[in-house]
PDB file of C-alpha atoms in Angstrom:
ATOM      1  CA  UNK A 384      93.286 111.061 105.766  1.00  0.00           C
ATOM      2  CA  UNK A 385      89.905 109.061 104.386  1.00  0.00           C
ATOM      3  CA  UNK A 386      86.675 110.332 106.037  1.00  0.00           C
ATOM      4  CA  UNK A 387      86.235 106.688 107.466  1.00  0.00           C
ATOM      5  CA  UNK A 388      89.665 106.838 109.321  1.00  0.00           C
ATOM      6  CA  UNK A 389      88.668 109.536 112.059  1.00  0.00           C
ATOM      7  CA  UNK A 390      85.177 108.512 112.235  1.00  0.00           C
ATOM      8  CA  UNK A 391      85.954 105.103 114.121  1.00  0.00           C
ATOM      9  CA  UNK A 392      87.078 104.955 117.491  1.00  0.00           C
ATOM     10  CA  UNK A 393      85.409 107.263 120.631  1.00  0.00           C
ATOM     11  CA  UNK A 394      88.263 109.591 120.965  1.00  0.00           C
ATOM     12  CA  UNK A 395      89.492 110.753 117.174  1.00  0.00           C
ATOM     13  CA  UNK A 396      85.876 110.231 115.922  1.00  0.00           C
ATOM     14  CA  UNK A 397      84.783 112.344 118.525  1.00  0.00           C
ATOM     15  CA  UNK A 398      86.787 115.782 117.288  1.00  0.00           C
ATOM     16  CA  UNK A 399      86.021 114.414 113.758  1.00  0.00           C
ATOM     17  CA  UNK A 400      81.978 114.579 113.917  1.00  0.00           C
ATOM     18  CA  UNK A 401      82.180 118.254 115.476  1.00  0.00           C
ATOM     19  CA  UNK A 402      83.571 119.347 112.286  1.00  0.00           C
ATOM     20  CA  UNK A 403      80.549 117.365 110.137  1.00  0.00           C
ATOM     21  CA  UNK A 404      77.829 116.571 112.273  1.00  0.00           C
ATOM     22  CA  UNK A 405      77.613 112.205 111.996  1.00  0.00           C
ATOM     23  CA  UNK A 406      75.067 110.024 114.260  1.00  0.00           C
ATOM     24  CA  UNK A 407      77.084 108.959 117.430  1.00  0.00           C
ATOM     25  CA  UNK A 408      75.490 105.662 116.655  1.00  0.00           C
ATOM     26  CA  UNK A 409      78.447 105.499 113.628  1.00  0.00           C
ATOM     27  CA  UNK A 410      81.689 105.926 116.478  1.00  0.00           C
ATOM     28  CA  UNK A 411      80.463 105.142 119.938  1.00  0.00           C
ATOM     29  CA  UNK A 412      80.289 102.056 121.787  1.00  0.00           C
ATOM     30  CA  UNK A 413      76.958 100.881 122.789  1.00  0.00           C
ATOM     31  CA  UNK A 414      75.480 101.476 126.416  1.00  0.00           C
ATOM     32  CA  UNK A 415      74.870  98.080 128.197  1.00  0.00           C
ATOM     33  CA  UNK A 416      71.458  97.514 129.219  1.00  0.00           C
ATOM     34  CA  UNK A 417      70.455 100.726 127.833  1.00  0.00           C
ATOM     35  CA  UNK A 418      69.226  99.964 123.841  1.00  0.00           C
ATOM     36  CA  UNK A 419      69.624 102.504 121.227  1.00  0.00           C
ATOM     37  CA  UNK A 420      72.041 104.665 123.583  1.00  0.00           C
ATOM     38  CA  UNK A 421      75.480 105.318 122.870  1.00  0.00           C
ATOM     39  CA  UNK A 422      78.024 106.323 125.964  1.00  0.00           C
ATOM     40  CA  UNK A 423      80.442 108.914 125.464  1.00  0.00           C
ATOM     41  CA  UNK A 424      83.421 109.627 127.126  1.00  0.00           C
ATOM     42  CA  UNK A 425      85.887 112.336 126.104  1.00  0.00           C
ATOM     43  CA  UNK A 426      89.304 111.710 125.115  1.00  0.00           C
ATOM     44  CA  UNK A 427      92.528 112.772 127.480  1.00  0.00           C
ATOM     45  CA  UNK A 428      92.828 115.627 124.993  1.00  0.00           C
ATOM     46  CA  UNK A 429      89.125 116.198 123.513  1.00  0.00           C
ATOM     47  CA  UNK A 430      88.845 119.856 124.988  1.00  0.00           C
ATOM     48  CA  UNK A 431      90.917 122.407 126.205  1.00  0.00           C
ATOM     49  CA  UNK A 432      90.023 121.731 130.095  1.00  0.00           C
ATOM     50  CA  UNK A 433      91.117 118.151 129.353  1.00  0.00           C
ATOM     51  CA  UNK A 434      94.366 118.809 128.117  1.00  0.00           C
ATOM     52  CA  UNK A 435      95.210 121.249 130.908  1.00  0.00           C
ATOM     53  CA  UNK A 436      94.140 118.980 133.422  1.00  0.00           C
ATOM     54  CA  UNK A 437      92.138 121.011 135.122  1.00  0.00           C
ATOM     55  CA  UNK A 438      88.671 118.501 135.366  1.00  0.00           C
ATOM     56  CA  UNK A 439      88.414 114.761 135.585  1.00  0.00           C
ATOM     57  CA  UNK A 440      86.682 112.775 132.815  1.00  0.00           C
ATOM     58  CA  UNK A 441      83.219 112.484 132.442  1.00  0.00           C
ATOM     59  CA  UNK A 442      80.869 110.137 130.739  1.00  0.00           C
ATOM     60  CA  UNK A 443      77.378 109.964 129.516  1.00  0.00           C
ATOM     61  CA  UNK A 444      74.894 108.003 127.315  1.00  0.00           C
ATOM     62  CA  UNK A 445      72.721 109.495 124.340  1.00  0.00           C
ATOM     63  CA  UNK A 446      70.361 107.891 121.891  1.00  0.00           C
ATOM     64  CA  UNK A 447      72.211 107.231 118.500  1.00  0.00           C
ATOM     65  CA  UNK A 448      70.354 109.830 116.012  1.00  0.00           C
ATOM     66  CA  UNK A 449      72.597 112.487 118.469  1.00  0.00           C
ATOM     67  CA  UNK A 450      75.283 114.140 116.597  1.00  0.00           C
ATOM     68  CA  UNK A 451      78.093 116.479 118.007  1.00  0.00           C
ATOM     69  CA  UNK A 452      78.127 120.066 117.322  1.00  0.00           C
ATOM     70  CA  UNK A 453      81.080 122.264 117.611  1.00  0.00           C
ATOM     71  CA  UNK A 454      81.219 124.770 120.414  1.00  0.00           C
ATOM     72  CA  UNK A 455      82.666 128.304 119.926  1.00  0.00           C
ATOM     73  CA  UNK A 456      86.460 128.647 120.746  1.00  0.00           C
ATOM     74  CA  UNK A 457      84.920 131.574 123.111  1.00  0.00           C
ATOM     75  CA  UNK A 458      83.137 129.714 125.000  1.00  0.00           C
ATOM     76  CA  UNK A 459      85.682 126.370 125.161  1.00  0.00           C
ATOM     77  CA  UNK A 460      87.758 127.798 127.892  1.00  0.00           C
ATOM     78  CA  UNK A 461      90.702 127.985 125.404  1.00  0.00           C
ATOM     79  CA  UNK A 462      91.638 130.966 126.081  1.00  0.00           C
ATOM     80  CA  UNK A 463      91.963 130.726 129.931  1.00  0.00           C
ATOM     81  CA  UNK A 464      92.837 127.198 130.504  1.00  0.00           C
ATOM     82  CA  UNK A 465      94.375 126.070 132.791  1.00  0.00           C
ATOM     83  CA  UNK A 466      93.015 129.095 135.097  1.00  0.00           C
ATOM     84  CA  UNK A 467      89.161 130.197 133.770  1.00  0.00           C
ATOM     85  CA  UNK A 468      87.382 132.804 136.203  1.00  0.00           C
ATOM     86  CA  UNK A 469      83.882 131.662 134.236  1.00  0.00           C
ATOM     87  CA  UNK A 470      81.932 128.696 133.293  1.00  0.00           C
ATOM     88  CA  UNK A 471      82.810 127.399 130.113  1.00  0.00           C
ATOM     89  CA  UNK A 472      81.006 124.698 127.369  1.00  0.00           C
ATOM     90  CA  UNK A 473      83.019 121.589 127.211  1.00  0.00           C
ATOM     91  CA  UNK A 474      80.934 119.615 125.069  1.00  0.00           C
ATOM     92  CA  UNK A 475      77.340 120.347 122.418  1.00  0.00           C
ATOM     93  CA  UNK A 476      74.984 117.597 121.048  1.00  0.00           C
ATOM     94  CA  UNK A 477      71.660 117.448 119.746  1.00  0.00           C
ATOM     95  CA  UNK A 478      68.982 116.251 117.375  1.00  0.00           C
ATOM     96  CA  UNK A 479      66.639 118.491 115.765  1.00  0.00           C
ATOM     97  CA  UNK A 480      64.049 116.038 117.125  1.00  0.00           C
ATOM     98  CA  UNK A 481      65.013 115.414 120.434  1.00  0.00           C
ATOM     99  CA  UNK A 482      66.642 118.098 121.783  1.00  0.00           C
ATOM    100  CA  UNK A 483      70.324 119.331 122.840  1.00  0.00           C
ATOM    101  CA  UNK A 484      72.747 118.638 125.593  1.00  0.00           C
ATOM    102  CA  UNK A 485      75.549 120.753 126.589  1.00  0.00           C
ATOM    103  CA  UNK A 486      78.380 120.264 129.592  1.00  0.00           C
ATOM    104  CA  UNK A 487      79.203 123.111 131.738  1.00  0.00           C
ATOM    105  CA  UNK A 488      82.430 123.577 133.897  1.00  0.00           C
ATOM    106  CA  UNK A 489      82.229 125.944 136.831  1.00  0.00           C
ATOM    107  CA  UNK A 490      85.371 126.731 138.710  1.00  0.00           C
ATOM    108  CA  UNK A 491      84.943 125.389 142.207  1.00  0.00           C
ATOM    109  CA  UNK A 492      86.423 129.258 143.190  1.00  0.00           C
ATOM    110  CA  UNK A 493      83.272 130.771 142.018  1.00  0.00           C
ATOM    111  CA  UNK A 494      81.444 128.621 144.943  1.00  0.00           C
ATOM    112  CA  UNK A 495      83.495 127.458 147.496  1.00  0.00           C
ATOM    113  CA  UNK A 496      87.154 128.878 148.808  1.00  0.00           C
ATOM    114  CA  UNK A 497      88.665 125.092 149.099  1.00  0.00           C
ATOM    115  CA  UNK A 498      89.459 122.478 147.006  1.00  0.00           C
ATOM    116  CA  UNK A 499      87.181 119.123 147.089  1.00  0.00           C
ATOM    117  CA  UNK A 500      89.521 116.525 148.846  1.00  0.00           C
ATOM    118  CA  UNK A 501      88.904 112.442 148.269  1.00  0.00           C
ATOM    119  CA  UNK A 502      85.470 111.717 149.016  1.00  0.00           C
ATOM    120  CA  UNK A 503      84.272 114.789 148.721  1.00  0.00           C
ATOM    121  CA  UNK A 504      81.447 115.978 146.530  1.00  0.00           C
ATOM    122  CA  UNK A 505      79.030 119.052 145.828  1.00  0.00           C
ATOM    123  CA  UNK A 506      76.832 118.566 149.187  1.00  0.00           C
ATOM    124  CA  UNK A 507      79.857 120.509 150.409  1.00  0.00           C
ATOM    125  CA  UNK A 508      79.767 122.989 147.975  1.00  0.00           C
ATOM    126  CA  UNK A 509      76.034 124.558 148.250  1.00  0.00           C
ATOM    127  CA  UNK A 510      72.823 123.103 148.503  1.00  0.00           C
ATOM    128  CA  UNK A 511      70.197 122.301 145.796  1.00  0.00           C
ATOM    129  CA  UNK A 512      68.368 125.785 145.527  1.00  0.00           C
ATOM    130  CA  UNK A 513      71.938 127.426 146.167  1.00  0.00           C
ATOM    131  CA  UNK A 514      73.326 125.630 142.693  1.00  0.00           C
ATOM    132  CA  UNK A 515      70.638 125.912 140.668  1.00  0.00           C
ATOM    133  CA  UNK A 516      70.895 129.579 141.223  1.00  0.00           C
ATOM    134  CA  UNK A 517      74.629 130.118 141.057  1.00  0.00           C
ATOM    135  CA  UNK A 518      74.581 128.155 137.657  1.00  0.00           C
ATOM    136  CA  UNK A 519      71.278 128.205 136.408  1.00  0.00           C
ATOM    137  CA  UNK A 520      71.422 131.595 134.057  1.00  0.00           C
ATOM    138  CA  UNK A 521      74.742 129.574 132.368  1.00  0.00           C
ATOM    139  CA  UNK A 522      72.044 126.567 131.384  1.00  0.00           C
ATOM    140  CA  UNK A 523      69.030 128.858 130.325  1.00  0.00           C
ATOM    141  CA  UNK A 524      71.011 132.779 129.583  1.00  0.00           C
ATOM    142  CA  UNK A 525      68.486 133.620 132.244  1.00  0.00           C
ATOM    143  CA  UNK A 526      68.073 133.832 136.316  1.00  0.00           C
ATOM    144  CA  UNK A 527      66.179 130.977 137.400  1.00  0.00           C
ATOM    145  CA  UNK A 528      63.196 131.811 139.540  1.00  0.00           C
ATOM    146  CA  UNK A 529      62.196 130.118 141.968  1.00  0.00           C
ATOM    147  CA  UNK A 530      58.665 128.929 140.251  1.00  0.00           C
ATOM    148  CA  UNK A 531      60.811 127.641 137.327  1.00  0.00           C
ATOM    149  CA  UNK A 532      62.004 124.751 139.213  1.00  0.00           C
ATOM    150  CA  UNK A 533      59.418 121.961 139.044  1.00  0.00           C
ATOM    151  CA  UNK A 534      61.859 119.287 141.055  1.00  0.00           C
ATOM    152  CA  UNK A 535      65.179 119.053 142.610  1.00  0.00           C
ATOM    153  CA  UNK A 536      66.301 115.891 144.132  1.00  0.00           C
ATOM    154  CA  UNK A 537      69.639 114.630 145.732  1.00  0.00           C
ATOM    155  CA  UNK A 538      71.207 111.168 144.527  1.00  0.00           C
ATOM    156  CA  UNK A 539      74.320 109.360 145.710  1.00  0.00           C
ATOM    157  CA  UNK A 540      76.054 107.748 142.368  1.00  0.00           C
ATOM    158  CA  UNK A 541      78.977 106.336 142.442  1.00  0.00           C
ATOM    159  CA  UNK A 542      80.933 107.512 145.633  1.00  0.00           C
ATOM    160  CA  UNK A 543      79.414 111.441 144.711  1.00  0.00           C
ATOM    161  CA  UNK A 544      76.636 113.468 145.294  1.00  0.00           C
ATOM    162  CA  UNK A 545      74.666 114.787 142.542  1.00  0.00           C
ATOM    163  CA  UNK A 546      71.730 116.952 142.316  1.00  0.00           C
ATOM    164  CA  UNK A 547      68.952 116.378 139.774  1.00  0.00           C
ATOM    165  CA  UNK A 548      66.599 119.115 138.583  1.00  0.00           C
ATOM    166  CA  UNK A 549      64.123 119.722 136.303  1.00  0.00           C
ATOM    167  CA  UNK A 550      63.190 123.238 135.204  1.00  0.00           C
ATOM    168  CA  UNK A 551      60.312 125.007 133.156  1.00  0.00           C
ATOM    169  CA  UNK A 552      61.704 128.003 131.268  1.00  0.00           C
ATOM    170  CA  UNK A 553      59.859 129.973 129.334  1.00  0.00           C
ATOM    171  CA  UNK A 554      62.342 132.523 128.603  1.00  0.00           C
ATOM    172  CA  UNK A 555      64.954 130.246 128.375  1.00  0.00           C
ATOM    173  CA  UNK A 556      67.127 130.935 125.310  1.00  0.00           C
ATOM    174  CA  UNK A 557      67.300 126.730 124.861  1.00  0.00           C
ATOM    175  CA  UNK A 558      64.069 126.095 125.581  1.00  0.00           C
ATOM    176  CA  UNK A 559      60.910 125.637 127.402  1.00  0.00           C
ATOM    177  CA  UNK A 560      61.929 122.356 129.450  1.00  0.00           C
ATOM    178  CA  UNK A 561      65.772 121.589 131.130  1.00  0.00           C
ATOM    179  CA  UNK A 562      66.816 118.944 132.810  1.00  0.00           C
ATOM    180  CA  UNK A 563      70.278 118.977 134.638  1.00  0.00           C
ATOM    181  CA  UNK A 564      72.502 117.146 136.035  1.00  0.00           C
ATOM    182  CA  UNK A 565      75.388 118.685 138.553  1.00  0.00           C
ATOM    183  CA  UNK A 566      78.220 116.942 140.738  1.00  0.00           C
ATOM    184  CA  UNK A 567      81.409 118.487 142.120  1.00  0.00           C
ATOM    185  CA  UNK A 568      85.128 116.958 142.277  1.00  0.00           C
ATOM    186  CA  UNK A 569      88.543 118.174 143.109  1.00  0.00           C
ATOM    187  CA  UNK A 570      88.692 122.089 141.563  1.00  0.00           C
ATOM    188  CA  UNK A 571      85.593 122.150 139.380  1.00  0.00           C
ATOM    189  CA  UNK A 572      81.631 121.555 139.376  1.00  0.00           C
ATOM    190  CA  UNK A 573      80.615 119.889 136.381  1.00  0.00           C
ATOM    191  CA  UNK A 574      76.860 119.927 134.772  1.00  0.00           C
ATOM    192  CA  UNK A 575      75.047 118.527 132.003  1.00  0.00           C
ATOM    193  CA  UNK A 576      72.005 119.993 130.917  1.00  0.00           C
ATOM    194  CA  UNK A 577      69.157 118.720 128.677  1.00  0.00           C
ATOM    195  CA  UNK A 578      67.248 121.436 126.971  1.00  0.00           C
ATOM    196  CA  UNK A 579      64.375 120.777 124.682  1.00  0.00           C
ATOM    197  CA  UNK A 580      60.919 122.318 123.169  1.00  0.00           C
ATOM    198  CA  UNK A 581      57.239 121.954 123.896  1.00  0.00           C
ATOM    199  CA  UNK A 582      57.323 119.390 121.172  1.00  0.00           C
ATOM    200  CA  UNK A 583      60.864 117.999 121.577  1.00  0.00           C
ATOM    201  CA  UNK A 584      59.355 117.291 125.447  1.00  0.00           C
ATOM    202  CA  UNK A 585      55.814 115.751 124.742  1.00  0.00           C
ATOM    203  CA  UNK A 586      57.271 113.169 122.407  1.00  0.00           C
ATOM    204  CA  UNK A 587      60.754 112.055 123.921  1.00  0.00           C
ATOM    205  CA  UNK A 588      60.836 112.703 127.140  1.00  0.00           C
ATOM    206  CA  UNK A 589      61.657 109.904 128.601  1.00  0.00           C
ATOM    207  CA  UNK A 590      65.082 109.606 126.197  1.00  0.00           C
ATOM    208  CA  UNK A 591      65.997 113.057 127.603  1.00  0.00           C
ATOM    209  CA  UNK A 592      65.618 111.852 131.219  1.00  0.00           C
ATOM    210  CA  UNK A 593      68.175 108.763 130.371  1.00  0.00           C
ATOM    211  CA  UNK A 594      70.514 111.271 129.130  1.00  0.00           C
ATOM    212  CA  UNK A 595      70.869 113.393 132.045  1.00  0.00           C
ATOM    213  CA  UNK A 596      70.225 110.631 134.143  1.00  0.00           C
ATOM    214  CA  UNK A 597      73.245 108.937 132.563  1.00  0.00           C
ATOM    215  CA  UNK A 598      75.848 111.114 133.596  1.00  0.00           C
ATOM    216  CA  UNK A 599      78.778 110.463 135.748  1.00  0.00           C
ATOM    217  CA  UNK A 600      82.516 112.258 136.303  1.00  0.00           C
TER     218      UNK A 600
END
């Protein structure tokens, strides 16, 4: 196949780019009303946890200079799907600018005996300081004091609760400076997390806010 044939189009583009990192400004569609962002939204059989059906799709919006980045088989859930005891990375970007994103999958088990039903959402499943700290050390490869969390706020989006932080790290294997974005539904809690530099921070942060503002399963 030409190199221009996988690159167009969300979905086949999307597996094509983590191979050769390409500007998701080349393959994604434009976010309305957000210039220079470019939503992304995984195809039915992007990642292991999609094909097994074990989370919903999720979507979120990035600034175009972003580029995909593969993320270790290991750490994929491949190897456990449909049935993973751990967190597991469904999706990397970043831009040596800017920063990085990542999305984390939690199995609901870990936190909370029951299955979300309709309607349901992650204000049943712990509160703020309780999820921060179950998942935190999977966003940073550290415990999360206390201290380390300069704001935590609840939002209703779209029929589901979500819980906003941002964090100060600095021991944070990704980091000085996360932001994070965490909602619940059916089996799994699902988080995106914005990690970036002193420098990365001071200059764009304002485009990492949209990002984990942006996202929505």
């Amino acid at each position: 196949a030409s190199a221009a044939g996988p690159l167009l189009g969300a979905a086949g583009g999307a597996r094509a780019i983590a191979e050769k990192p390409v500007a998701v400004a080349n393959y994604l569609p434009p976010t309305p009303g957000l210039e220079g962002f470019f939503t992304f939204v995984p195809g039915d059989r992007e990642t292991p946890a999609l094909r097994a059906g074990t989370i919903s799709k999720y979507r979120f919006s990035l600034p175009g200079s972003w580029a995909r980045r593969t993320v270790a088989n290991i750490l994929s859930g491949n190897y456990c799907q449909p049935r993973c005891d751990e967190p597991w990375t469904e999706v990397l970007f970043a831009d040596p600018e800017q920063g990085s994103l990542q999305v984390l999958v939690s199995p609901l088990n870990k936190l909370r005996r029951a299955s979300l039903g309709p309607g349901e959402s992650l204000d049943l499943v712990g509160t703020p300081e309780g999820i921060i700290n179950a998942l935190g050390p999977n966003i940073t490869g550290n415990t999360i004091e206390e201290e380390e969390v300069s704001a935590a706020e609840v939002k209703k989006l779209d029929g589901g609760t979500y819980y906003w932080y941002t964090l100060d790290t600095p021991y944070a294997k990704t980091g000085q400076h996360q932001l994070a974005s965490v909602t619940a539904k059916e089996d799994a809690v699902l988080l995106l997390a914005v990690s970036a530099s002193d420098r990365q921070w001071a200059t764009h942060r304002e485009a990492l806010e949209e990002i984990a503002c942006s996202f929505r399963v």
